[in-house]
């Protein structure tokens, strides 16, 4: 098979959200801390009728319907998630409800978990399967689904929730450049979930920021080396039209992009002009460690990168700024933002993706676009995802109500024998929702 990649996409995020400006005031944080300091506008969250299973059911069902894909045509289904509902039974098995109805139980794949990286692992599994001798000619389907919630404190405004579904196969409009890919993996305790009766992670915020940037540097260096061996010329920021980052919060994305600029400077790449070289010269002799600590370098490189950031990154930031950290879905929601904003002009372009999962696992990889053919065309993907309308039709909650919901969810996490309110009045038609968890912890969902 040729041009293996992403044929179709759908994104779902809850219709319930909270303005960061309002949360900031409620939390007594200084004005601008969440909106400018973290760079976030709004945060989506699940109410008691939604969870990672209902969101993934909604995204998968909607993708199959809107692109008219016969459920029998799916041969592999992979889920990436770090939201643990069951320590054994995969989310994938819940999604089988959709396929069993159509007589298709011949579907490989289970769940992949490592913080925000599981979705990328799932995507690679599907692409590798299509490219392998085991491929049976059918499509792969990848689902990234997460609900990011944090205990009270500075991490709470970096929550979010969403599910992204992606159809994988040959002759795709979004093609993997499989040779241009580099990983960095290491054992670190920056963000983890050792408390099995709580949904909240244990997080060392500062360490996780530094780990993210170190992983970014390592992946970028290695990707540049591989590209140079392959193509016989240097790689720099100018060789990709867009850079898409895993987005815990927008400020980290800004810092990441300026870090790439600093890397290009250190590599003496053609993307850095003479005046930029002069400005960055004082930072040339910093050790790696010093460079992560230097506020001066951070501010200087961010200023220098600003025009390029506006061109190459800003179009990818819409959904992550509006919905928050969607963990495994975050990178792909950023990618969906790019398709939403630029689908008309993407053909022929390259985008570099950076996936990061704490603990830590990271991969930088390259995708290339072509128009594609209906229904698997860039413009149809943008119109199916319908991002603007989904964002506009959300309902804003107060911080008090949000906190009340989180309290209820703390009790419900791992609990049995309860009915939800079944209140689906805010959900769009076609949305799945949780109705009951019975005395044997079995979960039941309905579709609006
Ligand atoms: N106006 C403008 N900016 C402000 C204001 C203000 N009034 N007040 C603070 N800021 C800025 C700070 O200067 C800082 O920006 P800078 O880094 O550019 O200097 C930013 O707001 C954040 O403030 P801090 O005090 O540095 O950090 P805080 O204690 O609020 O914690 C953190 C932020 C660490 C991101 C926390 O939210 C967290 O732990 N989140 C979860 C971990 C995470 O997302 N890690 C990322 C990778 S791993 C993953 O994806 C889960």
PDB file of C-alpha atoms in Angstrom, residues 121-253:
ATOM      1  CA  UNK A 121       1.360   4.664  20.048  1.00  0.00           C
ATOM      2  CA  UNK A 122      -2.111   3.627  18.835  1.00  0.00           C
ATOM      3  CA  UNK A 123      -1.709   5.618  15.626  1.00  0.00           C
ATOM      4  CA  UNK A 124       1.710   4.100  14.896  1.00  0.00           C
ATOM      5  CA  UNK A 125       0.277   0.611  15.524  1.00  0.00           C
ATOM      6  CA  UNK A 126      -2.429   1.196  12.926  1.00  0.00           C
ATOM      7  CA  UNK A 127      -0.077   2.690  10.353  1.00  0.00           C
ATOM      8  CA  UNK A 128       2.412  -0.152  10.899  1.00  0.00           C
ATOM      9  CA  UNK A 129      -0.377  -2.711  10.522  1.00  0.00           C
ATOM     10  CA  UNK A 130      -1.509  -1.263   7.191  1.00  0.00           C
ATOM     11  CA  UNK A 131       2.110  -1.291   6.010  1.00  0.00           C
ATOM     12  CA  UNK A 132       2.693  -4.883   7.224  1.00  0.00           C
ATOM     13  CA  UNK A 133       2.262  -8.410   5.883  1.00  0.00           C
ATOM     14  CA  UNK A 134      -0.659  -8.913   8.332  1.00  0.00           C
ATOM     15  CA  UNK A 135      -2.786  -6.218   6.698  1.00  0.00           C
ATOM     16  CA  UNK A 136      -6.061  -7.628   5.353  1.00  0.00           C
ATOM     17  CA  UNK A 137      -7.051  -4.652   3.193  1.00  0.00           C
ATOM     18  CA  UNK A 138      -9.406  -3.051   5.708  1.00  0.00           C
ATOM     19  CA  UNK A 139      -9.081   0.270   7.566  1.00  0.00           C
ATOM     20  CA  UNK A 140      -7.434   0.934  10.894  1.00  0.00           C
ATOM     21  CA  UNK A 141      -9.250   3.154  13.367  1.00  0.00           C
ATOM     22  CA  UNK A 142      -7.511   5.083  16.156  1.00  0.00           C
ATOM     23  CA  UNK A 143      -9.242   6.729  19.084  1.00  0.00           C
ATOM     24  CA  UNK A 144      -7.582   9.100  21.561  1.00  0.00           C
ATOM     25  CA  UNK A 145      -9.841   9.777  24.521  1.00  0.00           C
ATOM     26  CA  UNK A 146      -9.147  11.464  27.849  1.00  0.00           C
ATOM     27  CA  UNK A 147     -10.593  13.510  30.632  1.00  0.00           C
ATOM     28  CA  UNK A 148      -7.889  15.592  32.308  1.00  0.00           C
ATOM     29  CA  UNK A 149      -8.796  16.642  35.830  1.00  0.00           C
ATOM     30  CA  UNK A 150      -6.472  17.789  38.580  1.00  0.00           C
ATOM     31  CA  UNK A 151      -6.740  18.172  42.344  1.00  0.00           C
ATOM     32  CA  UNK A 152      -7.261  21.710  43.618  1.00  0.00           C
ATOM     33  CA  UNK A 153      -4.112  23.776  43.042  1.00  0.00           C
ATOM     34  CA  UNK A 154      -2.044  25.329  40.256  1.00  0.00           C
ATOM     35  CA  UNK A 155      -2.533  22.404  37.847  1.00  0.00           C
ATOM     36  CA  UNK A 156      -6.334  22.501  37.960  1.00  0.00           C
ATOM     37  CA  UNK A 157      -6.701  25.152  35.203  1.00  0.00           C
ATOM     38  CA  UNK A 158      -4.727  22.864  32.863  1.00  0.00           C
ATOM     39  CA  UNK A 159      -7.553  20.300  32.650  1.00  0.00           C
ATOM     40  CA  UNK A 160      -9.609  19.473  29.568  1.00  0.00           C
ATOM     41  CA  UNK A 161     -11.502  16.621  27.856  1.00  0.00           C
ATOM     42  CA  UNK A 162     -11.992  15.273  24.340  1.00  0.00           C
ATOM     43  CA  UNK A 163     -11.957  12.276  22.028  1.00  0.00           C
ATOM     44  CA  UNK A 164     -10.437  12.215  18.540  1.00  0.00           C
ATOM     45  CA  UNK A 165     -11.062   9.393  16.063  1.00  0.00           C
ATOM     46  CA  UNK A 166      -8.834   8.862  13.003  1.00  0.00           C
ATOM     47  CA  UNK A 167      -9.299   6.461  10.113  1.00  0.00           C
ATOM     48  CA  UNK A 168      -6.034   4.976   8.802  1.00  0.00           C
ATOM     49  CA  UNK A 169      -5.405   3.455   5.393  1.00  0.00           C
ATOM     50  CA  UNK A 170      -3.635   3.822   2.040  1.00  0.00           C
ATOM     51  CA  UNK A 171      -4.007   6.726  -0.434  1.00  0.00           C
ATOM     52  CA  UNK A 172      -4.546   9.148   2.421  1.00  0.00           C
ATOM     53  CA  UNK A 173      -4.639  12.957   2.240  1.00  0.00           C
ATOM     54  CA  UNK A 174      -2.428  13.011   5.357  1.00  0.00           C
ATOM     55  CA  UNK A 175       0.582  10.801   4.699  1.00  0.00           C
ATOM     56  CA  UNK A 176       3.256   9.563   7.119  1.00  0.00           C
ATOM     57  CA  UNK A 177       6.828  10.359   6.128  1.00  0.00           C
ATOM     58  CA  UNK A 178       7.852   7.301   8.101  1.00  0.00           C
ATOM     59  CA  UNK A 179      11.604   7.812   7.804  1.00  0.00           C
ATOM     60  CA  UNK A 180      11.450  11.313   9.303  1.00  0.00           C
ATOM     61  CA  UNK A 181      10.752  10.324  12.868  1.00  0.00           C
ATOM     62  CA  UNK A 182      12.690  10.356  16.129  1.00  0.00           C
ATOM     63  CA  UNK A 183      11.910   9.325  19.705  1.00  0.00           C
ATOM     64  CA  UNK A 184      13.270  10.039  23.150  1.00  0.00           C
ATOM     65  CA  UNK A 185      12.222   7.850  26.074  1.00  0.00           C
ATOM     66  CA  UNK A 186      13.424   7.880  29.655  1.00  0.00           C
ATOM     67  CA  UNK A 187      12.507   6.961  33.246  1.00  0.00           C
ATOM     68  CA  UNK A 188      11.275  10.061  35.118  1.00  0.00           C
ATOM     69  CA  UNK A 189       8.662  10.804  37.767  1.00  0.00           C
ATOM     70  CA  UNK A 190       7.284  14.074  36.352  1.00  0.00           C
ATOM     71  CA  UNK A 191       3.580  13.169  36.147  1.00  0.00           C
ATOM     72  CA  UNK A 192       2.095   9.789  37.087  1.00  0.00           C
ATOM     73  CA  UNK A 193      -0.998   8.163  38.536  1.00  0.00           C
ATOM     74  CA  UNK A 194       0.033   5.843  41.380  1.00  0.00           C
ATOM     75  CA  UNK A 195      -3.085   6.519  43.486  1.00  0.00           C
ATOM     76  CA  UNK A 196      -5.438   3.951  42.065  1.00  0.00           C
ATOM     77  CA  UNK A 197      -8.583   5.150  43.816  1.00  0.00           C
ATOM     78  CA  UNK A 198      -8.247   8.690  42.455  1.00  0.00           C
ATOM     79  CA  UNK A 199      -8.501  10.075  38.961  1.00  0.00           C
ATOM     80  CA  UNK A 200      -6.002  12.824  39.794  1.00  0.00           C
ATOM     81  CA  UNK A 201      -2.328  12.527  38.862  1.00  0.00           C
ATOM     82  CA  UNK A 202       0.673  13.198  41.070  1.00  0.00           C
ATOM     83  CA  UNK A 203       2.476  15.964  39.225  1.00  0.00           C
ATOM     84  CA  UNK A 204       5.724  17.847  39.585  1.00  0.00           C
ATOM     85  CA  UNK A 205       4.729  20.748  37.350  1.00  0.00           C
ATOM     86  CA  UNK A 206       8.130  22.389  37.003  1.00  0.00           C
ATOM     87  CA  UNK A 207       9.898  19.087  36.372  1.00  0.00           C
ATOM     88  CA  UNK A 208       7.301  18.107  33.762  1.00  0.00           C
ATOM     89  CA  UNK A 209       7.897  21.380  31.872  1.00  0.00           C
ATOM     90  CA  UNK A 210      11.648  20.796  31.792  1.00  0.00           C
ATOM     91  CA  UNK A 211      11.236  17.118  30.841  1.00  0.00           C
ATOM     92  CA  UNK A 212       8.953  18.154  27.992  1.00  0.00           C
ATOM     93  CA  UNK A 213      11.508  20.648  26.655  1.00  0.00           C
ATOM     94  CA  UNK A 214      14.413  18.224  27.059  1.00  0.00           C
ATOM     95  CA  UNK A 215      12.478  15.544  25.183  1.00  0.00           C
ATOM     96  CA  UNK A 216      11.661  18.093  22.493  1.00  0.00           C
ATOM     97  CA  UNK A 217      15.343  19.000  22.077  1.00  0.00           C
ATOM     98  CA  UNK A 218      16.415  15.347  21.936  1.00  0.00           C
ATOM     99  CA  UNK A 219      13.757  14.430  19.359  1.00  0.00           C
ATOM    100  CA  UNK A 220      14.457  17.489  17.205  1.00  0.00           C
ATOM    101  CA  UNK A 221      18.221  16.873  17.201  1.00  0.00           C
ATOM    102  CA  UNK A 222      17.744  13.249  16.267  1.00  0.00           C
ATOM    103  CA  UNK A 223      15.131  14.051  13.606  1.00  0.00           C
ATOM    104  CA  UNK A 224      17.466  16.633  12.048  1.00  0.00           C
ATOM    105  CA  UNK A 225      20.325  14.101  11.997  1.00  0.00           C
ATOM    106  CA  UNK A 226      18.157  11.438  10.386  1.00  0.00           C
ATOM    107  CA  UNK A 227      16.835  13.887   7.794  1.00  0.00           C
ATOM    108  CA  UNK A 228      20.339  15.031   6.936  1.00  0.00           C
ATOM    109  CA  UNK A 229      21.552  11.458   6.437  1.00  0.00           C
ATOM    110  CA  UNK A 230      18.543  10.690   4.282  1.00  0.00           C
ATOM    111  CA  UNK A 231      18.327  13.858   2.188  1.00  0.00           C
ATOM    112  CA  UNK A 232      21.948  14.968   2.220  1.00  0.00           C
ATOM    113  CA  UNK A 233      21.006  18.468   3.347  1.00  0.00           C
ATOM    114  CA  UNK A 234      20.355  20.258   6.596  1.00  0.00           C
ATOM    115  CA  UNK A 235      16.891  20.336   8.199  1.00  0.00           C
ATOM    116  CA  UNK A 236      15.651  23.545   9.825  1.00  0.00           C
ATOM    117  CA  UNK A 237      12.385  25.137  10.913  1.00  0.00           C
ATOM    118  CA  UNK A 238      11.874  26.430   7.388  1.00  0.00           C
ATOM    119  CA  UNK A 239      11.499  22.857   6.084  1.00  0.00           C
ATOM    120  CA  UNK A 240       8.059  22.449   7.634  1.00  0.00           C
ATOM    121  CA  UNK A 241       5.067  24.703   7.039  1.00  0.00           C
ATOM    122  CA  UNK A 242       3.615  23.984  10.491  1.00  0.00           C
ATOM    123  CA  UNK A 243       4.658  22.585  13.855  1.00  0.00           C
ATOM    124  CA  UNK A 244       2.030  20.852  15.966  1.00  0.00           C
ATOM    125  CA  UNK A 245       2.752  20.219  19.649  1.00  0.00           C
ATOM    126  CA  UNK A 246       1.178  18.236  22.430  1.00  0.00           C
ATOM    127  CA  UNK A 247      -0.458  21.133  24.289  1.00  0.00           C
ATOM    128  CA  UNK A 248      -0.798  20.865  28.088  1.00  0.00           C
ATOM    129  CA  UNK A 249      -1.317  24.652  27.974  1.00  0.00           C
ATOM    130  CA  UNK A 250      -0.463  27.178  25.289  1.00  0.00           C
ATOM    131  CA  UNK A 251       2.480  28.856  27.058  1.00  0.00           C
ATOM    132  CA  UNK A 252       4.442  25.600  26.880  1.00  0.00           C
ATOM    133  CA  UNK A 253       3.788  25.459  23.130  1.00  0.00           C
TER     134      UNK A 253
END
